[in-house]
Structures are given as C-alpha cells and as structure tokens.
Short mmCIF file of C-alpha atoms and ligand atoms in Angstrom, two decimals:
data_model
loop_
_atom_site.label_atom_id
_atom_site.label_comp_id
_atom_site.label_asym_id
_atom_site.label_seq_id
_atom_site.Cartn_x
_atom_site.Cartn_y
_atom_site.Cartn_z
CA UNK A 1 -22.79 -71.05 -14.63
CA UNK A 2 -22.12 -72.78 -17.95
CA UNK A 3 -21.02 -70.35 -20.63
CA UNK A 4 -21.02 -71.29 -24.32
CA UNK A 5 -18.01 -69.72 -26.04
CA UNK A 6 -17.91 -68.97 -29.79
CA UNK A 7 -14.49 -67.88 -31.01
CA UNK A 8 -13.50 -65.99 -34.15
CA UNK A 9 -10.71 -67.17 -36.46
CA UNK A 10 -7.50 -65.20 -35.72
CA UNK A 11 -7.67 -63.31 -39.04
CA UNK A 12 -11.10 -61.88 -38.15
CA UNK A 13 -9.98 -60.21 -34.92
CA UNK A 14 -10.08 -56.40 -34.97
CA UNK A 15 -6.85 -54.40 -35.29
CA UNK A 16 -5.66 -52.99 -31.96
CA UNK A 17 -5.39 -49.25 -31.19
CA UNK A 18 -2.07 -47.42 -31.70
CA UNK A 19 -1.91 -45.21 -28.61
CA UNK A 20 -4.50 -46.08 -25.94
CA UNK A 21 -3.98 -42.72 -24.19
CA UNK A 22 -5.42 -41.05 -27.30
CA UNK A 23 -8.57 -43.20 -27.43
CA UNK A 24 -11.81 -41.27 -27.06
CA UNK A 25 -13.80 -42.62 -24.11
CA UNK A 26 -16.16 -45.45 -25.06
CA UNK A 27 -15.87 -45.37 -28.84
CA UNK A 28 -13.91 -48.55 -29.49
CA UNK A 29 -15.04 -52.05 -28.64
CA UNK A 30 -13.28 -55.38 -28.36
CA UNK A 31 -13.86 -58.63 -30.28
CA UNK A 32 -16.26 -60.37 -27.89
CA UNK A 33 -19.24 -59.74 -25.63
CA UNK A 34 -21.17 -61.68 -22.99
CA UNK A 35 -24.95 -62.22 -22.98
CA UNK A 36 -27.31 -64.15 -20.71
CA UNK A 37 -31.13 -64.28 -20.64
CA UNK A 38 -33.56 -64.35 -17.72
CA UNK A 39 -37.08 -65.71 -18.08
CA UNK A 40 -39.66 -65.55 -15.31
CA UNK A 41 -39.96 -69.03 -13.76
CA UNK A 42 -36.76 -70.25 -15.44
CA UNK A 43 -34.09 -67.91 -14.08
CA UNK A 44 -30.84 -67.02 -15.89
CA UNK A 45 -29.98 -69.25 -18.85
CA UNK A 46 -28.21 -69.39 -22.23
CA UNK A 47 -25.01 -67.65 -21.07
CA UNK A 48 -22.73 -66.97 -24.02
CA UNK A 49 -19.47 -65.32 -24.90
CA UNK A 50 -19.63 -64.55 -28.60
CA UNK A 51 -18.28 -62.13 -31.22
CA UNK A 52 -19.25 -58.48 -30.54
CA UNK A 53 -22.43 -57.89 -32.49
CA UNK A 54 -25.66 -55.89 -32.70
CA UNK A 55 -28.55 -57.05 -30.53
CA UNK A 56 -31.72 -58.21 -32.22
CA UNK A 57 -34.62 -56.92 -30.16
CA UNK A 58 -38.33 -56.69 -30.79
CA UNK A 59 -39.41 -53.03 -31.18
CA UNK A 60 -41.97 -53.74 -28.43
CA UNK A 61 -39.17 -54.75 -25.98
CA UNK A 62 -40.03 -52.95 -22.74
CA UNK A 63 -36.59 -51.34 -22.38
CA UNK A 64 -37.51 -49.07 -25.30
CA UNK A 65 -40.79 -47.97 -23.76
CA UNK A 66 -40.49 -47.92 -20.00
CA UNK A 67 -36.74 -47.73 -19.51
CA UNK A 68 -35.96 -50.81 -17.43
CA UNK A 69 -32.21 -50.44 -17.97
CA UNK A 70 -29.32 -50.29 -15.54
CA UNK A 71 -25.57 -50.51 -15.97
CA UNK A 72 -22.19 -50.60 -14.29
CA UNK A 73 -18.80 -49.09 -15.10
CA UNK A 74 -15.52 -50.81 -14.17
CA UNK A 75 -11.95 -50.87 -15.40
CA UNK A 76 -9.44 -53.69 -15.86
CA UNK A 77 -5.80 -52.67 -15.47
CA UNK A 78 -2.54 -54.35 -16.49
CA UNK A 79 0.15 -54.36 -13.82
CA UNK A 80 3.85 -54.01 -14.65
CA UNK A 81 4.16 -57.75 -13.86
CA UNK A 82 1.54 -58.50 -16.52
CA UNK A 83 -1.33 -59.39 -14.16
CA UNK A 84 -4.89 -58.41 -15.07
CA UNK A 85 -6.36 -56.44 -12.15
CA UNK A 86 -9.94 -55.47 -11.30
CA UNK A 87 -10.71 -52.89 -8.59
CA UNK A 88 -13.33 -53.95 -6.00
CA UNK A 89 -15.45 -55.90 -8.52
CA UNK A 90 -17.71 -57.29 -5.75
CA UNK A 91 -18.83 -53.72 -5.07
CA UNK A 92 -19.85 -53.28 -8.72
CA UNK A 93 -21.64 -56.64 -8.70
CA UNK A 94 -23.51 -55.68 -5.53
CA UNK A 95 -24.42 -52.23 -6.86
CA UNK A 96 -25.54 -53.86 -10.14
CA UNK A 97 -27.97 -55.94 -8.08
CA UNK A 98 -29.17 -52.99 -6.01
CA UNK A 99 -29.87 -51.10 -9.26
CA UNK A 100 -31.61 -54.15 -10.75
CA UNK A 101 -33.80 -54.48 -7.66
CA UNK A 102 -34.72 -50.79 -7.68
CA UNK A 103 -35.88 -51.13 -11.30
CA UNK A 104 -37.87 -54.33 -10.55
CA UNK A 105 -35.37 -56.44 -12.48
CA UNK A 106 -33.89 -59.84 -11.44
CA UNK A 107 -30.59 -59.97 -9.55
CA UNK A 108 -27.55 -61.85 -10.90
CA UNK A 109 -25.30 -63.96 -8.60
CA UNK A 110 -22.26 -61.93 -7.50
CA UNK A 111 -19.83 -64.89 -7.88
CA UNK A 112 -21.01 -65.52 -11.46
CA UNK A 113 -20.75 -61.79 -12.27
CA UNK A 114 -17.06 -61.83 -11.29
CA UNK A 115 -16.30 -65.27 -12.81
CA UNK A 116 -17.75 -64.14 -16.17
CA UNK A 117 -15.77 -60.91 -16.14
CA UNK A 118 -12.63 -62.97 -15.46
CA UNK A 119 -13.38 -65.29 -18.37
CA UNK A 120 -14.00 -62.38 -20.73
CA UNK A 121 -10.88 -60.50 -19.62
CA UNK A 122 -8.64 -63.52 -20.14
CA UNK A 123 -10.03 -63.94 -23.65
CA UNK A 124 -9.65 -60.20 -24.39
CA UNK A 125 -6.30 -59.73 -22.65
CA UNK A 126 -4.59 -58.21 -25.70
CA UNK A 127 -7.01 -55.23 -25.43
CA UNK A 128 -5.95 -54.27 -21.88
CA UNK A 129 -3.56 -51.33 -22.28
CA UNK A 130 -0.15 -51.49 -20.59
CA UNK A 131 0.13 -47.70 -20.28
CA UNK A 132 -0.80 -46.08 -17.00
CA UNK A 133 -3.75 -43.76 -17.60
CA UNK A 134 -5.39 -46.19 -20.00
CA UNK A 135 -7.49 -49.24 -19.11
CA UNK A 136 -10.10 -51.64 -20.47
CA UNK A 137 -13.51 -50.30 -19.45
CA UNK A 138 -16.24 -52.86 -18.69
CA UNK A 139 -19.89 -52.00 -19.21
CA UNK A 140 -22.18 -54.62 -17.62
CA UNK A 141 -25.77 -53.77 -18.60
CA UNK A 142 -29.22 -55.10 -17.75
CA UNK A 143 -32.23 -54.56 -20.04
CA UNK A 144 -35.86 -55.70 -20.20
CA UNK A 145 -36.42 -57.49 -23.51
CA UNK A 146 -39.95 -58.90 -23.30
CA UNK A 147 -42.08 -57.57 -26.17
CA UNK A 148 -44.96 -56.16 -24.10
CA UNK A 149 -46.51 -52.71 -23.88
CA UNK A 150 -48.32 -53.12 -20.54
CA UNK A 151 -46.78 -50.97 -17.82
CA UNK A 152 -45.47 -53.72 -15.51
CA UNK A 153 -42.12 -55.40 -14.90
CA UNK A 154 -41.10 -57.44 -17.95
CA UNK A 155 -40.99 -61.24 -17.90
CA UNK A 156 -37.74 -61.43 -19.87
CA UNK A 157 -34.37 -59.72 -19.40
CA UNK A 158 -30.89 -59.71 -20.86
CA UNK A 159 -27.65 -59.03 -19.03
CA UNK A 160 -24.73 -58.24 -21.32
CA UNK A 161 -21.16 -57.06 -20.92
CA UNK A 162 -19.19 -55.13 -23.52
CA UNK A 163 -15.59 -53.94 -23.22
CA UNK A 164 -13.95 -50.74 -24.43
CA UNK A 165 -10.28 -49.74 -24.28
CA UNK A 166 -10.14 -46.18 -22.90
CA UNK A 167 -7.79 -43.30 -22.21
CA UNK A 168 -8.69 -40.34 -19.96
CA UNK A 169 -12.42 -39.50 -19.69
CA UNK A 170 -11.95 -35.74 -20.09
CA UNK A 171 -10.13 -34.22 -23.04
CA UNK A 172 -8.30 -32.12 -20.42
CA UNK A 173 -6.54 -35.32 -19.16
CA UNK A 174 -5.54 -34.84 -15.51
CA UNK A 175 -5.82 -31.04 -15.83
CA UNK A 176 -8.63 -29.25 -13.96
CA UNK A 177 -12.17 -29.40 -15.34
CA UNK A 178 -14.82 -26.69 -15.06
CA UNK A 179 -18.31 -27.21 -13.61
CA UNK A 180 -21.57 -25.37 -14.23
CA UNK A 181 -24.10 -25.40 -11.37
CA UNK A 182 -27.51 -26.32 -12.75
CA UNK A 183 -30.21 -24.28 -11.00
CA UNK A 184 -33.29 -25.19 -13.03
CA UNK A 185 -33.30 -28.95 -13.71
CA UNK A 186 -32.69 -31.68 -11.11
CA UNK A 187 -30.97 -35.03 -11.50
CA UNK A 188 -32.81 -37.00 -8.81
CA UNK A 189 -35.48 -36.49 -6.18
CA UNK A 190 -36.11 -38.16 -2.83
CA UNK A 191 -37.63 -41.61 -3.32
CA UNK A 192 -36.56 -41.60 -6.97
CA UNK A 193 -33.90 -43.65 -8.73
CA UNK A 194 -30.86 -41.41 -8.09
CA UNK A 195 -28.93 -44.07 -6.17
CA UNK A 196 -29.42 -46.65 -8.93
CA UNK A 197 -27.16 -46.67 -11.97
CA UNK A 198 -30.20 -46.47 -14.23
CA UNK A 199 -29.87 -45.19 -17.80
CA UNK A 200 -32.91 -42.96 -17.26
CA UNK A 201 -31.01 -40.90 -14.68
CA UNK A 202 -28.47 -40.06 -17.37
CA UNK A 203 -31.09 -39.41 -20.07
CA UNK A 204 -32.83 -36.95 -17.77
CA UNK A 205 -29.56 -35.26 -16.89
CA UNK A 206 -28.53 -34.48 -20.48
CA UNK A 207 -30.45 -31.19 -20.66
CA UNK A 208 -28.36 -29.88 -17.74
CA UNK A 209 -25.20 -31.32 -19.29
CA UNK A 210 -26.00 -29.59 -22.60
CA UNK A 211 -26.42 -26.23 -20.86
CA UNK A 212 -23.04 -26.70 -19.18
CA UNK A 213 -21.31 -27.77 -22.42
CA UNK A 214 -22.94 -25.01 -24.50
CA UNK A 215 -21.67 -22.44 -22.03
CA UNK A 216 -18.16 -23.88 -22.32
CA UNK A 217 -17.96 -25.95 -19.09
CA UNK A 218 -16.95 -29.61 -18.91
CA UNK A 219 -19.73 -30.93 -16.67
CA UNK A 220 -22.81 -30.07 -14.68
CA UNK A 221 -22.83 -29.84 -10.86
CA UNK A 222 -26.20 -30.96 -9.51
CA UNK A 223 -28.05 -29.50 -6.54
CA UNK A 224 -30.82 -31.22 -4.54
CA UNK A 225 -34.23 -31.35 -6.23
CA UNK A 226 -36.23 -29.95 -3.30
CA UNK A 227 -34.50 -26.67 -2.49
CA UNK A 228 -31.89 -26.34 -5.24
CA UNK A 229 -29.39 -25.49 -2.51
CA UNK A 230 -27.48 -28.58 -1.44
CA UNK A 231 -24.59 -29.86 -3.54
CA UNK A 232 -25.12 -33.45 -4.73
CA UNK A 233 -22.75 -34.72 -7.43
CA UNK A 234 -21.42 -34.12 -10.92
CA UNK A 235 -22.77 -35.59 -14.19
CA UNK A 236 -20.43 -38.60 -14.13
CA UNK A 237 -18.62 -38.42 -10.78
CA UNK A 238 -18.99 -37.70 -7.06
CA UNK A 239 -17.65 -34.44 -5.66
CA UNK A 240 -15.11 -33.64 -2.92
CA UNK A 241 -14.05 -30.38 -1.24
CA UNK A 242 -10.88 -29.80 0.75
CA UNK A 243 -12.04 -27.38 3.46
CA UNK A 244 -10.09 -26.49 6.60
CA UNK A 245 -7.88 -29.50 5.89
CA UNK A 246 -10.83 -31.85 5.92
CA UNK A 247 -12.10 -33.92 2.99
CA UNK A 248 -15.78 -33.06 2.69
CA UNK A 249 -18.31 -34.82 0.45
CA UNK A 250 -22.13 -34.85 0.45
CA UNK A 251 -23.65 -37.85 2.26
CA UNK A 252 -25.49 -40.61 0.39
CA UNK A 253 -29.17 -40.07 0.87
CA UNK A 254 -30.78 -41.95 -1.99
CA UNK A 255 -30.37 -39.19 -4.58
CA UNK A 256 -26.63 -39.59 -5.20
CA UNK A 257 -24.87 -42.51 -6.88
CA UNK A 258 -22.93 -44.41 -4.18
CA UNK A 259 -19.63 -44.26 -6.04
CA UNK A 260 -17.06 -46.96 -5.39
CA UNK A 261 -14.28 -44.44 -6.01
CA UNK A 262 -16.00 -42.06 -3.53
CA UNK A 263 -16.10 -44.80 -0.88
CA UNK A 264 -12.45 -45.69 -1.59
CA UNK A 265 -11.26 -42.07 -1.18
CA UNK A 266 -13.17 -41.80 2.12
CA UNK A 267 -11.48 -45.02 3.29
CA UNK A 268 -8.03 -43.83 2.16
CA UNK A 269 -8.31 -40.32 3.67
CA UNK A 270 -7.28 -40.90 7.30
CA UNK A 271 -4.23 -42.93 6.24
CA UNK A 272 -3.15 -40.03 4.00
CA UNK A 273 -3.55 -37.51 6.83
CA UNK A 274 -6.88 -35.84 6.09
CA UNK A 275 -10.11 -36.31 8.04
CA UNK A 276 -13.02 -37.55 5.89
CA UNK A 277 -16.36 -35.83 6.53
CA UNK A 278 -19.72 -36.69 4.96
CA UNK A 279 -22.09 -33.79 5.42
CA UNK A 280 -24.56 -31.67 3.50
CA UNK A 281 -23.21 -28.42 2.15
CA UNK A 282 -25.07 -25.66 0.37
CA UNK A 283 -23.83 -24.08 -2.84
CA UNK A 284 -23.74 -20.73 -0.98
CA UNK A 285 -21.35 -22.22 1.60
CA UNK A 286 -19.18 -23.64 -1.19
CA UNK A 287 -19.00 -20.31 -3.05
CA UNK A 288 -18.31 -18.29 0.12
CA UNK A 289 -15.63 -20.78 1.15
CA UNK A 290 -13.95 -20.60 -2.26
CA UNK A 291 -13.96 -16.79 -2.00
CA UNK A 292 -12.60 -16.77 1.56
CA UNK A 293 -9.91 -19.31 0.73
CA UNK A 294 -11.37 -21.90 3.12
CA UNK A 295 -11.91 -24.29 0.21
CA UNK A 296 -8.45 -24.98 -1.15
CA UNK A 297 -9.32 -27.76 -3.60
CA UNK A 298 -12.29 -29.36 -5.32
CA UNK A 299 -12.16 -32.63 -7.21
CA UNK A 300 -14.46 -35.26 -8.67
CA UNK A 301 -14.08 -39.03 -8.33
CA UNK A 302 -15.38 -41.90 -10.43
CA UNK A 303 -14.29 -44.96 -12.37
CA UNK A 304 -14.15 -43.19 -15.72
CA UNK A 305 -13.05 -39.82 -14.29
CA UNK A 306 -10.60 -41.34 -11.69
CA UNK A 307 -9.74 -38.25 -9.59
CA UNK A 308 -10.43 -35.11 -11.62
CA UNK A 309 -9.40 -31.74 -10.20
CA UNK A 310 -11.98 -28.95 -10.57
CA UNK A 311 -10.49 -25.55 -11.37
CA UNK A 312 -13.61 -23.48 -11.85
CA UNK A 313 -17.26 -23.51 -10.76
CA UNK A 314 -19.88 -21.30 -12.41
CA UNK A 315 -22.85 -20.39 -10.20
CA UNK A 316 -25.54 -17.90 -11.23
CA UNK A 317 -23.48 -17.05 -14.31
CA UNK A 318 -20.41 -16.07 -12.28
CA UNK A 319 -17.12 -18.02 -12.29
CA UNK A 320 -15.29 -18.93 -9.09
CA UNK A 321 -11.72 -20.15 -9.56
CA UNK A 322 -10.22 -22.76 -7.22
CA UNK A 323 -6.49 -23.09 -6.53
CA UNK A 324 -5.64 -20.83 -9.51
CA UNK A 325 -7.13 -23.46 -11.82
CA UNK A 326 -4.24 -25.86 -11.24
CA UNK A 327 -4.18 -29.36 -9.76
CA UNK A 328 -3.81 -29.20 -5.99
CA UNK A 329 -1.73 -31.40 -3.70
CA UNK A 330 -4.65 -33.45 -2.31
CA UNK A 331 -6.09 -34.21 -5.76
CA UNK A 332 -2.61 -35.32 -6.79
CA UNK A 333 -2.13 -37.44 -3.67
CA UNK A 334 -5.50 -39.18 -4.03
CA UNK A 335 -4.93 -39.69 -7.76
CA UNK A 336 -1.46 -41.15 -7.20
CA UNK A 337 -2.57 -43.39 -4.33
CA UNK A 338 -5.71 -44.66 -6.04
CA UNK A 339 -4.09 -45.34 -9.41
CA UNK A 340 -1.01 -46.77 -7.65
CA UNK A 341 -3.26 -49.37 -6.02
CA UNK A 342 -5.34 -49.96 -9.16
CA UNK A 343 -2.26 -50.63 -11.34
CA UNK A 344 -0.64 -52.84 -8.68
CA UNK A 345 2.23 -50.42 -7.93
CA UNK A 346 1.35 -49.71 -4.30
CA UNK A 347 0.66 -52.15 -1.49
CA UNK A 348 -3.01 -53.13 -1.47
CA UNK A 349 -3.59 -52.63 2.27
CA UNK A 350 -7.37 -52.66 1.93
CA UNK A 351 -7.55 -55.83 -0.13
CA UNK A 352 -9.31 -54.03 -3.00
CA UNK A 353 -7.40 -55.46 -5.94
CA UNK A 354 -8.75 -58.61 -7.55
CA UNK A 355 -6.13 -60.45 -9.60
CA UNK A 356 -7.76 -62.25 -12.55
CA UNK A 357 -6.66 -65.89 -12.45
N1 PLP B 1 -21.87 -40.36 -9.97
C1 PLP B 1 -22.31 -40.61 -11.21
C2 PLP B 1 -23.53 -39.91 -11.69
C3 PLP B 1 -21.60 -41.52 -12.04
O1 PLP B 1 -22.01 -41.77 -13.28
C4 PLP B 1 -20.45 -42.15 -11.53
C5 PLP B 1 -19.73 -43.12 -12.36
O2 PLP B 1 -19.95 -44.28 -12.30
C6 PLP B 1 -20.05 -41.87 -10.22
C7 PLP B 1 -20.78 -40.98 -9.48
C8 PLP B 1 -18.86 -42.56 -9.62
O3 PLP B 1 -19.10 -43.91 -9.33
P1 PLP B 1 -17.94 -44.98 -9.34
O4 PLP B 1 -16.86 -44.41 -8.50
O5 PLP B 1 -18.54 -46.20 -8.73
O6 PLP B 1 -17.53 -45.17 -10.73
C1 COI B 2 -18.23 -44.57 -14.83
O1 COI B 2 -17.43 -43.84 -14.26
O2 COI B 2 -18.05 -45.77 -14.96
C2 COI B 2 -19.45 -44.04 -15.39
O3 COI B 2 -20.33 -44.80 -15.58
C3 COI B 2 -19.51 -42.62 -15.71
C4 COI B 2 -20.09 -42.32 -17.06
C5 COI B 2 -19.24 -42.80 -18.19
C6 COI B 2 -21.52 -42.72 -17.16
#
C-alpha cells in the first residue's frame, strides 16, 4: 500500500515526556498519525502518515449516530539492544478484522496493518520509552464516516492509528487492584457484540464502572447477562483464578473479549508448571473458594493492564480479600515471563515477538 508521508520541521516536534513511568494512561500523543479511507466500490485508498491533528467529520457521519466504531490496543517496546518490538501484532490485526466484520465494516489487509505500524513506529521511535514498565501504546481505530442518517452500513470508512506513550494502566502500578462485582447491568449478551472490540461495549459498560469507582474500587467485574451468575471479565482485562494449583479462566463464548494476553498466559501456563483450564465458574463458587482458601490468587490480564493482581473482590456489598491483598507468586511469575518476552529479555520460544525492521 502506498503511503503519503508529510513530515514536520524538527523545531515543530513536541517535547518528550520526562519520566514515562509517571505518564497517565492515554493522555499524551506523539507527533504523527496514520489515516486511510475506504469507499464502497473503490476499496482502501489515500493512505497517509501526517502530523497528529483533529479529524474533520461531517456531523451526520454515521459513527456519531449508530456507533460503527471498533479499535485495537497494542504496545511497542524498546529492548535493551535498542530494537523496537511488537507483541503478536498479527493477532491484533486479525482481531481488528473480526471486529470490523461484526460491525459490518470493511476488513483491512493484515500485512498492510503490520507494515503501516512498522513505518509509523520507525518514524516515532524517539517516543518509545526505554524504561521497563513503560511502552508506546498503539490505538488502531475504525470508524464509519459517511454522512448518512439511514440505519444501514455506511458507504465510507476511515481507519486511523494514533500513538500514546504510557506508564502503568492503574495508579496502583503492579500492586493489587480491587474489583466490584456488578449485579444489575451487563456488559454483553449472547449474540451481541461482546467479542468485538467495539467502542459501544465500553460506552455501555461505563455505568457499571462508575458504580465501582464511586464505591472506591478500581474496576468492575462482569457477570453473564442471562443469569448474572457466571464470571466473565473485567472492564479492561480478562480474569484468571489460581485454584487448586490450576490456572482457571472463563471460556470464550462470544460475550468476552478474546484477549491476546489471555491467550498468551494460557499458552505459557504448562511451561511454567500450572495446568491451564478454561471453564465457566459462578461468582458463588469464586467467593466460596476465596473463603475456603482454595483460590490462592486472582489476577487480570490485558495489553494495557499487563498482569494485574487482584487483592479484593466486592460481591453483594461485602469484601473478600485474596492473598492478604498482596501480589502472589503466580501473578509475579506470569508478569515477569510475559514482560520478559515483550521487552526482549527472555527467549521468545513461541515466536511472539515481532522485531520492527
Ligand atoms: N477485555 C477487555 C474488555 C479489554 O478491554 C481488554 C483490553 O484490550 C482485554 C480484555 C484484554 O485484551 P488484550 O489482552 O488483547 O489486550
Ligand atoms: C487494552 O488493553 O489495550 C485496552 O484496550 C484496554 C482499555 C484501555 C480499553
């Protein structure tokens, strides 16, 4: 794909951050962005890398009315050798396309997705933090831009990528977070869009997130929409339980985001000496197992959240503390192994690391 590149004079580049570990998640953006347009009958065209700028969209653009919007979240890391590393970018490109398809939006070629990210990252290399714990977050996004109020798939789309240097997602850093089990709202129902990374899923989840935050918890823990019994996932990460020395996580059934970090932890588990199990578990089982000591650790996993230990779960207005609210050995082991691979410190036995050339 041909990409037109418009560069800024050196003296118009933004000043860099001081300490990337102190950056608030997603509040700082780099100098450039990528955009490409899709028209029905014409396909993708007018690919551009240009200075970071506001989008000019018609107020009738269908994204504003019917929510055809999907996104991805990835990180670029800097290895000690100075290489730029991406973690399993093909998986993000493929999930981007699955989300696009679910929202009746056009797919984008996987090879071009990765080639464009490489081009952007080379141009923006100075923004990729050297410090472990910080990274350059990539936000590929698809939106419907045709000005049309009829309820039908749009005839024009934009795919853009913006980049944001980030530190830890939670203000707690790698210390345990607290979760509030939402028992009134649901995140996703069967046959809905829960498995797509669609903005609407997040918009709909904010009421539950607000309840959790207002009550002093870091995130919401979602249950299934039908019975409000089965544990699904957290607001911005998948969830894992260490039970009887097994690594248990809810199965993907269309209502949970198929996290790439989740899949990676499941693939790493056996090699680290713990059996991975995907099965449904009720919130009652979780609470009883915390109380009996059968659950020894709980942690979340996601690109932004990495591996985040969970120290406390509130269910029906009662708190249940896990592992004395301190990081447990399995959370630590998965965190160290995953980040070791992502930053190029550990051998990449699974061939997950993509070196940007
Ligand atoms: N679940 C939700 C709702 C998320 O927003 C995320 C973050 O992307 C995840 C799970 C984890 O997915 P991944 O590991 O691919 O980042
Ligand atoms: C991610 O982990 O990349 C996410 O998208 C989570 C959240 C910031 C939406």
